Amino acid sequence: MDGYREACLLGDSFDPNGVVRMREDEYDSRSGSDNIDGAVSGDDQDANDERRRKRKKYHRHTPHQIQELEIFFKECPHPDDKQRSELSRRLGLESKQVKFWFQNRRTQMKTQIERHENAILKHENDKLRAENSVMKDAISNPTCNTCGGPSIPVHLSFEEHQLRIDNARLRDELHRLYTVTNKFLGWPVLPFVNHSSSVSSDSCLELSVGRNGMGNVSNISDPIPMGLNLGNGLFNGGPVMPISKSQMGMPGNDIPIDRTIYVDLALAAMDELVKMAQIDTPLWVRSRDSSGKETLNFDEYSRTFPSSAAMQHTNWTTEATRDTTMVIINSMALIETLMDANRWAEMFPCLIARATTIDVISNGMGGTRNGSLQLMHAELRVLSPLVPVRTLKFLRFCKQHADGLWAVVDVSLGEGADADMFFSCRRLPSGCIVQDMPNGFSKVTWVEHTEYDETVVHQLYRQIISWGIGFGSQRWLATLQRQCDCLAILMSSTEDPAGISPHGRRSMLKLSQRMVDNFCSGICTSTLHKWDKLVVGNISEDVKMMARNSINDPGEPPGIVLSAATSVWMPVTQQRLFAFLQDECLRSEWDILSNGRPMIEMLRISKGQGLDNRVSLLRANPMNANENTMLILQESWTDISGSLIVYAPVDAASINLVMRGGDSAYVSLLPSGFAILPDGPSIYASTNNDKDGSIMSDINSGYAGGCLLTVAFQILVNNLPTAKLTVESVETVNNLISCTIQKIKVALRVS
């Protein structure tokens, strides 16, 4: 039997009970003498064991080999002899290694499919068992619909039993909906009237869903005014559609009575958000610069919302901002993104360290997010080791107020067991109003209102955090606008100027996004990425040192990874510092990886409308044609809320595979880079630090006098995960940060 037929038989006739899968790194086949049953002498047995030990080989495929095999497997799961020989020659493997890898891969895929099918069948079986149990209980314990007591056992058909169960469920739903509705609207909760007693006893399965609590027959879809009138204010959309009982999207079976406080809090927060988005002066004070950002007048807020103001923490600092912009995304797509925790985190990667949905209280109604209410957990960050991550537990409520007009509000839980008792911040009613505009655009008004413990923030960042530069509405909208522009470019049919294929462009952007995520996690620790914090006596407290062991992660080299980050104030503008760090011709003035030579941009993938938002592939200018220089993958962007430059050295062979559309998960990355936040006009402009007069010139031109620079490195200090981290390694990385900052200051002629 030839090799191709043998591989097909082994792969297609796989029996999970009769085949032992080979380990991927053990590829040699056993000889016939190893498998002969029968009695052998002790000497022969020892000799056989010795031969097996000598002959036993172990081999671990490299990430490059695995990636090539995976790409080929997607196209042809059953290669013939010729194809296997070609693969083995190209990858430097033996033919039987390739043969066994494909056998194991087909077996693995078949096992995964069987597991998935078994899980589905098990879920359906458990569901049927639960329904059967409920029906048995209902049959064994019948109740009287009139008095609620136990009924006299009589012979009932299955259909009658089912109708009794449905009747009890609908009665309970009506009772809960009545209670919740009155509570939402602030009406007194009167005793629920059971109308079945007034119905003739001939109707033993009477349903009272069509009656209200006042004893009158009514339609459950009768409109209930909610008191929200956007009118001719911010939205210019006419009167708002009234909300009916059925439009609340929160049936009684989904919300127990003890959780109705969540809905009450969500509706109050929605009402406050709409008013804060609609009212202008004197509630909001517009900034005098060109940004258009608005800050809250807290005295006016206390008068407008006295109950909310009375609940604020007395010893905490409050920040509140509002901003409006146009984004290239329709309202439905944006709402779906905001109501999905994973997609929300992907849309704001540098702002959200982690986001999860704890509980879904309501899924909405009519297949939309209208009336959706969720309990969520999030960790928000500013890219600096001097600003702790903000941990929040909050409700997120979505409501459609009119056709093409949506609102999403967040509010932290108040007092009680679910409140943010151990958190250092609290999210007051915050969120966005989204209105559809022509040509696929949306008008987004974002309100950000938070109170927090200022003592946990470093003195260097306290003022700009209170201004809303770190977590304010302007940063949320700038990130949203930048991400939407990138998605629009990805979905466009225009050909990339770099000549890279659409699949290659997506793979490159996916690799770059992973690089940025790893960079952010090395600055701000979260529960998603585990780092061990290091405390070294001669290292400044402003330098954050962390370490972790990288084991079995194809996206990182194995060993001990050391992360170091710090933040400093720079007496130059954000725009000037970003332009200097992004310029590949000036990179040799601060980057040790350039070896003192300028860099050449080999590839550029645009991520936005401007030239500054891009992913680049850089290479040091070679001294001669035969020199093999290192490649650097870099992503950079800048907007009014800040700037980011992240880079990492990459292997040439791996990056070529990614550019052809290959899987980027096997490319090892250890990112480093810079995060820049703008600062307000500074007193440092009047000092001798402004040697060339550039700072004062920037201030006179309307720009801020400085910025806050975060420098971070991730370095492999030992390629053995079991090795111990030495003090010398920590001091070396600390000196690297200090030297880089000093080189930047010297190049910019500031001290």
XYZ file of C-alpha atoms in Angstrom, residues 256-670:
415
model
C -37.064 38.707 39.768
C -38.753 41.227 42.024
C -35.579 41.690 44.131
C -33.680 42.836 41.009
C -36.134 45.495 39.879
C -33.941 48.049 41.625
C -31.497 47.569 38.726
C -34.119 48.681 36.232
C -35.190 51.562 38.436
C -31.581 52.765 38.626
C -31.089 52.317 34.870
C -34.180 54.344 33.952
C -33.203 57.165 36.301
C -29.698 57.189 34.812
C -31.119 57.264 31.278
C -33.303 60.229 32.149
C -30.303 62.106 33.574
C -28.099 61.289 30.564
C -30.681 62.571 28.074
C -31.073 65.812 29.996
C -27.309 66.299 30.307
C -26.916 65.706 26.572
C -29.716 68.178 25.754
C -29.013 71.073 28.125
C -26.227 73.479 27.152
C -25.311 76.520 29.224
C -25.190 77.096 32.120
C -24.885 73.350 32.838
C -21.896 72.984 30.502
C -18.961 75.361 30.016
C -17.220 75.207 26.624
C -13.425 75.390 26.488
C -11.845 78.412 24.839
C -9.519 76.394 22.595
C -10.422 74.792 19.276
C -11.164 71.372 20.798
C -14.759 72.266 21.660
C -14.683 70.142 24.809
C -17.223 71.021 27.483
C -16.824 70.655 31.237
C -19.601 70.403 33.790
C -20.672 73.332 35.966
C -20.962 71.464 39.264
C -23.001 74.163 41.002
C -25.573 74.106 38.234
C -25.538 70.304 38.276
C -26.387 70.305 41.976
C -29.366 72.544 41.278
C -30.549 70.577 38.239
C -30.056 67.089 39.721
C -30.218 67.540 43.501
C -30.875 63.880 44.275
C -27.869 62.697 42.231
C -25.594 65.368 43.651
C -26.560 64.406 47.204
C -25.330 60.834 46.627
C -21.813 61.814 45.579
C -18.829 60.849 47.688
C -17.751 63.789 49.834
C -13.999 63.049 49.806
C -13.640 62.136 46.138
C -12.847 64.263 43.089
C -15.392 64.581 40.269
C -14.597 64.898 36.573
C -17.283 65.476 33.937
C -16.906 66.288 30.236
C -19.065 66.326 27.111
C -18.125 66.237 23.444
C -19.815 65.667 20.073
C -18.436 64.378 16.794
C -19.346 62.577 13.563
C -18.182 58.995 13.000
C -18.417 56.773 9.915
C -20.632 54.059 11.396
C -24.408 53.653 11.551
C -26.267 53.707 14.842
C -27.251 50.018 14.855
C -23.657 48.837 14.329
C -22.359 51.136 17.048
C -25.061 50.059 19.503
C -24.247 46.380 18.894
C -20.588 47.140 19.555
C -21.301 48.959 22.818
C -23.621 46.219 24.111
C -21.111 43.419 23.435
C -18.312 43.422 26.030
C -15.692 41.887 23.724
C -16.450 44.160 20.786
C -16.544 47.167 23.109
C -13.037 46.346 24.375
C -11.780 45.846 20.793
C -13.177 49.225 19.746
C -11.314 51.023 22.573
C -8.119 48.944 22.964
C -5.952 51.557 24.688
C -8.748 52.623 27.054
C -10.172 49.272 28.157
C -7.873 46.713 29.753
C -10.663 44.192 30.281
C -14.459 44.076 29.953
C -16.892 41.297 30.857
C -20.644 40.889 31.128
C -21.556 39.628 34.593
C -25.291 39.226 34.045
C -27.842 39.911 31.311
C -30.957 41.236 33.005
C -32.768 41.905 29.726
C -31.852 41.022 26.149
C -34.071 43.716 24.665
C -37.075 43.100 22.479
C -37.990 42.475 18.885
C -34.528 41.173 18.074
C -32.950 44.565 18.830
C -31.051 46.082 21.745
C -33.970 48.319 22.676
C -34.515 47.770 26.407
C -31.330 45.713 26.861
C -29.928 45.874 30.391
C -26.645 44.292 31.496
C -24.492 44.168 34.607
C -20.870 44.635 33.513
C -17.337 44.762 34.853
C -14.601 46.859 33.250
C -11.030 47.944 33.859
C -10.156 51.325 32.317
C -6.614 52.620 31.933
C -4.400 55.530 31.066
C -1.113 54.424 29.514
C 1.095 55.371 32.440
C 2.401 53.363 35.411
C 1.626 56.374 37.608
C -2.158 56.131 37.086
C -3.839 53.016 38.557
C -6.382 51.067 36.546
C -9.988 52.074 37.230
C -12.068 49.036 38.173
C -15.807 49.487 37.687
C -18.943 47.439 38.213
C -21.885 49.097 36.519
C -25.205 48.731 34.726
C -25.407 49.384 30.990
C -28.851 50.222 29.614
C -29.758 50.745 25.947
C -32.908 52.513 24.754
C -34.218 53.548 21.362
C -35.884 56.945 21.720
C -36.886 57.402 18.085
C -36.190 56.013 14.651
C -32.396 56.198 14.246
C -31.944 57.729 17.698
C -30.410 55.576 20.459
C -28.962 56.126 23.899
C -26.649 53.948 25.980
C -26.071 54.824 29.635
C -23.703 53.437 32.274
C -24.127 53.869 36.008
C -22.335 52.259 38.919
C -24.461 50.439 41.453
C -25.449 52.400 44.522
C -25.428 51.281 48.117
C -25.852 47.588 48.803
C -24.240 44.252 48.323
C -23.511 44.879 44.643
C -22.121 48.377 45.065
C -18.539 49.370 44.238
C -17.527 49.069 47.891
C -13.893 48.226 47.292
C -13.337 50.314 44.172
C -11.632 53.699 44.135
C -13.997 55.249 41.587
C -17.691 55.350 40.716
C -19.307 55.922 37.341
C -22.136 58.434 37.551
C -24.675 58.437 34.673
C -22.433 58.450 31.601
C -22.816 57.297 28.042
C -23.651 58.436 24.560
C -26.516 59.528 22.324
C -26.255 58.164 18.787
C -28.215 59.673 15.910
C -28.170 58.382 12.327
C -26.952 60.844 9.716
C -26.800 60.611 5.895
C -24.170 58.555 4.036
C -23.673 56.000 6.806
C -22.443 58.491 9.406
C -23.663 58.963 12.960
C -23.660 61.946 15.258
C -22.398 60.881 18.672
C -22.716 62.968 21.823
C -20.608 61.502 24.635
C -21.009 62.364 28.322
C -18.410 61.132 30.803
C -19.110 61.698 34.514
C -17.002 59.962 37.183
C -15.954 60.485 40.769
C -12.755 58.926 42.069
C -10.204 58.877 44.870
C -7.546 61.358 43.794
C -5.009 60.197 46.382
C -4.223 57.014 44.401
C -3.125 59.080 41.366
C 0.460 60.333 41.097
C 0.907 64.064 41.584
C 2.192 64.406 38.010
C -1.174 63.267 36.582
C -3.700 64.616 39.078
C -4.471 67.845 37.273
C -4.889 66.417 33.758
C -7.018 63.536 35.074
C -9.325 66.039 36.776
C -9.529 67.921 33.456
C -10.755 64.751 31.738
C -7.686 64.307 29.536
C -7.140 60.752 30.752
C -10.674 59.317 30.876
C -12.827 62.120 29.453
C -15.316 62.177 26.607
C -12.823 63.646 24.152
C -10.549 60.609 24.459
C -13.462 58.171 24.005
C -14.698 59.952 20.874
C -11.215 60.377 19.395
C -10.596 56.649 19.805
C -14.005 55.802 18.328
C -13.426 58.048 15.334
C -9.962 56.599 14.699
C -11.176 52.988 14.930
C -14.159 53.639 12.649
C -11.868 55.205 10.036
C -9.662 52.112 10.177
C -12.647 49.781 9.742
C -13.865 51.842 6.789
C -10.467 51.475 5.103
C -10.433 47.729 5.719
C -13.889 47.313 4.198
C -13.170 49.516 1.198
C -12.521 47.902 -2.177
C -9.632 50.229 -3.062
C -6.285 48.585 -3.695
C -3.556 49.117 -1.116
C -0.802 51.456 -2.419
C 1.783 49.141 -0.852
C 0.690 46.315 -3.157
C -0.189 43.985 -0.301
C -3.234 41.713 -0.656
C -6.388 42.257 1.476
C -5.634 39.051 3.427
C -2.074 40.169 3.999
C -3.242 43.596 5.131
C -5.649 42.060 7.636
C -2.949 39.732 8.977
C -0.517 42.611 9.379
C -3.085 44.751 11.200
C -3.995 41.805 13.435
C -0.330 41.311 14.323
C 0.069 45.026 14.986
C -3.007 45.044 17.236
C -1.567 42.191 19.300
C 1.661 44.150 19.605
C -0.197 47.207 20.921
C -2.261 45.098 23.355
C 0.895 43.512 24.790
C 2.513 46.932 25.068
C -0.445 48.332 27.003
C -0.589 45.326 29.326
C 3.071 45.873 30.229
C 2.289 49.410 31.418
C -1.038 48.941 33.204
C -1.547 45.616 34.927
C -4.997 44.075 34.802
C -6.576 40.818 35.897
C -6.272 39.581 32.304
C -2.465 39.759 32.114
C -0.477 38.485 35.066
C 2.789 40.208 35.971
C 4.908 39.994 39.124
C 5.773 43.429 40.458
C 9.427 43.934 41.368
C 10.761 46.186 44.110
C 14.456 47.004 43.800
C 16.056 49.295 46.333
C 18.055 51.542 44.015
C 15.295 51.913 41.396
C 13.071 54.996 41.532
C 9.481 54.516 42.678
C 8.328 56.209 39.473
C 9.796 53.339 37.417
C 7.476 50.329 37.377
C 9.330 47.024 37.075
C 7.454 43.770 36.410
C 8.437 40.293 35.267
C 6.782 37.085 34.152
C 7.711 33.704 32.716
C 6.789 33.145 29.085
C 6.083 29.433 28.576
C 4.365 27.761 25.621
C 3.241 31.076 24.150
C 3.811 31.048 20.369
C 3.463 34.824 20.283
C 6.443 35.412 22.587
C 9.948 33.993 22.886
C 10.280 31.574 25.843
C 12.054 32.794 28.945
C 11.872 35.580 31.521
C 10.335 38.791 30.187
C 11.069 42.009 32.056
C 8.797 45.030 31.626
C 9.890 48.508 32.654
C 7.871 51.710 32.318
C 7.986 55.261 33.604
C 6.405 58.648 32.864
C 8.048 62.077 32.735
C 6.989 65.606 31.889
C 8.508 66.967 28.681
C 8.681 70.725 27.975
C 7.638 70.271 24.338
C 4.247 69.938 22.723
C 2.610 66.626 21.987
C 2.772 67.298 18.240
C 6.478 68.107 18.236
C 7.471 65.110 20.355
C 5.372 62.719 18.264
C 6.823 64.022 14.992
C 10.361 63.537 16.321
C 9.807 59.980 17.576
C 7.975 58.915 14.408
C 10.587 60.267 11.997
C 12.597 57.244 10.833
C 15.444 59.489 9.693
C 15.923 60.744 13.273
C 15.456 57.370 14.948
C 19.171 56.808 15.364
C 19.276 59.687 17.859
C 17.382 57.677 20.507
C 16.916 54.025 19.416
C 19.758 51.612 20.181
C 18.253 49.058 17.763
C 19.126 51.304 14.823
C 22.882 50.987 15.567
C 23.338 54.671 14.884
C 21.936 54.463 11.350
C 18.725 55.961 9.930
C 15.789 53.655 9.288
C 14.045 53.001 5.977
C 10.280 52.506 5.762
C 9.798 49.392 3.605
C 6.005 49.077 3.974
C 3.185 51.391 5.070
C -0.414 50.376 5.773
C -2.725 53.316 6.415
C -5.154 53.102 9.330
C -6.867 56.446 8.959
C -7.295 59.597 6.926
C -4.042 61.195 8.080
C -0.516 60.067 7.252
C 0.402 59.718 10.918
C -2.019 56.839 11.621
C -0.285 53.836 10.092
C 1.453 50.501 10.496
C 5.014 50.476 9.150
C 7.730 47.941 8.504
C 11.139 49.524 9.107
C 14.663 48.394 8.369
C 18.004 49.869 9.321
C 19.906 51.300 6.373
C 22.391 48.510 5.463
C 26.093 49.274 5.123
C 26.366 46.952 2.125
C 24.066 44.879 -0.098
C 24.917 41.597 1.640
C 24.157 42.794 5.169
C 21.116 41.142 6.781
C 19.547 43.905 8.860
C 16.767 43.492 11.397
C 13.155 44.434 10.651
C 10.978 46.497 12.995
C 7.170 46.459 13.019
C 5.757 49.791 14.181
C 2.286 51.231 14.723
C 1.752 54.931 15.303
C -1.224 57.224 15.618
C -2.016 60.645 16.987
C -5.121 62.719 17.636
C -6.249 65.496 19.906
C -6.424 63.153 22.928
C -2.878 61.767 22.685
C -0.316 59.873 20.634
C 1.137 56.360 20.541
C 4.220 54.778 18.980
C 4.754 51.040 19.526
C 7.423 48.943 17.850
C 8.973 45.479 18.060
C 11.745 43.640 16.195
C 10.393 40.836 13.997
C 11.840 37.919 12.087
C 12.001 38.449 8.309
C 10.731 34.976 7.411
C 7.767 35.232 9.798
C 6.739 38.687 8.636
C 6.849 37.555 4.992
C 4.367 34.784 5.826
C 2.065 37.293 7.519
C 2.211 39.610 4.512
C 1.042 36.696 2.368
C -2.010 36.257 4.615
C -0.557 33.653 7.001
C -1.459 33.245 10.656
C 0.152 35.994 12.739
C -0.288 34.164 16.061
C 3.093 32.424 15.692
C 5.143 35.606 15.285
C 7.104 36.349 18.468
C 6.828 39.921 19.704
C 8.261 41.890 22.615
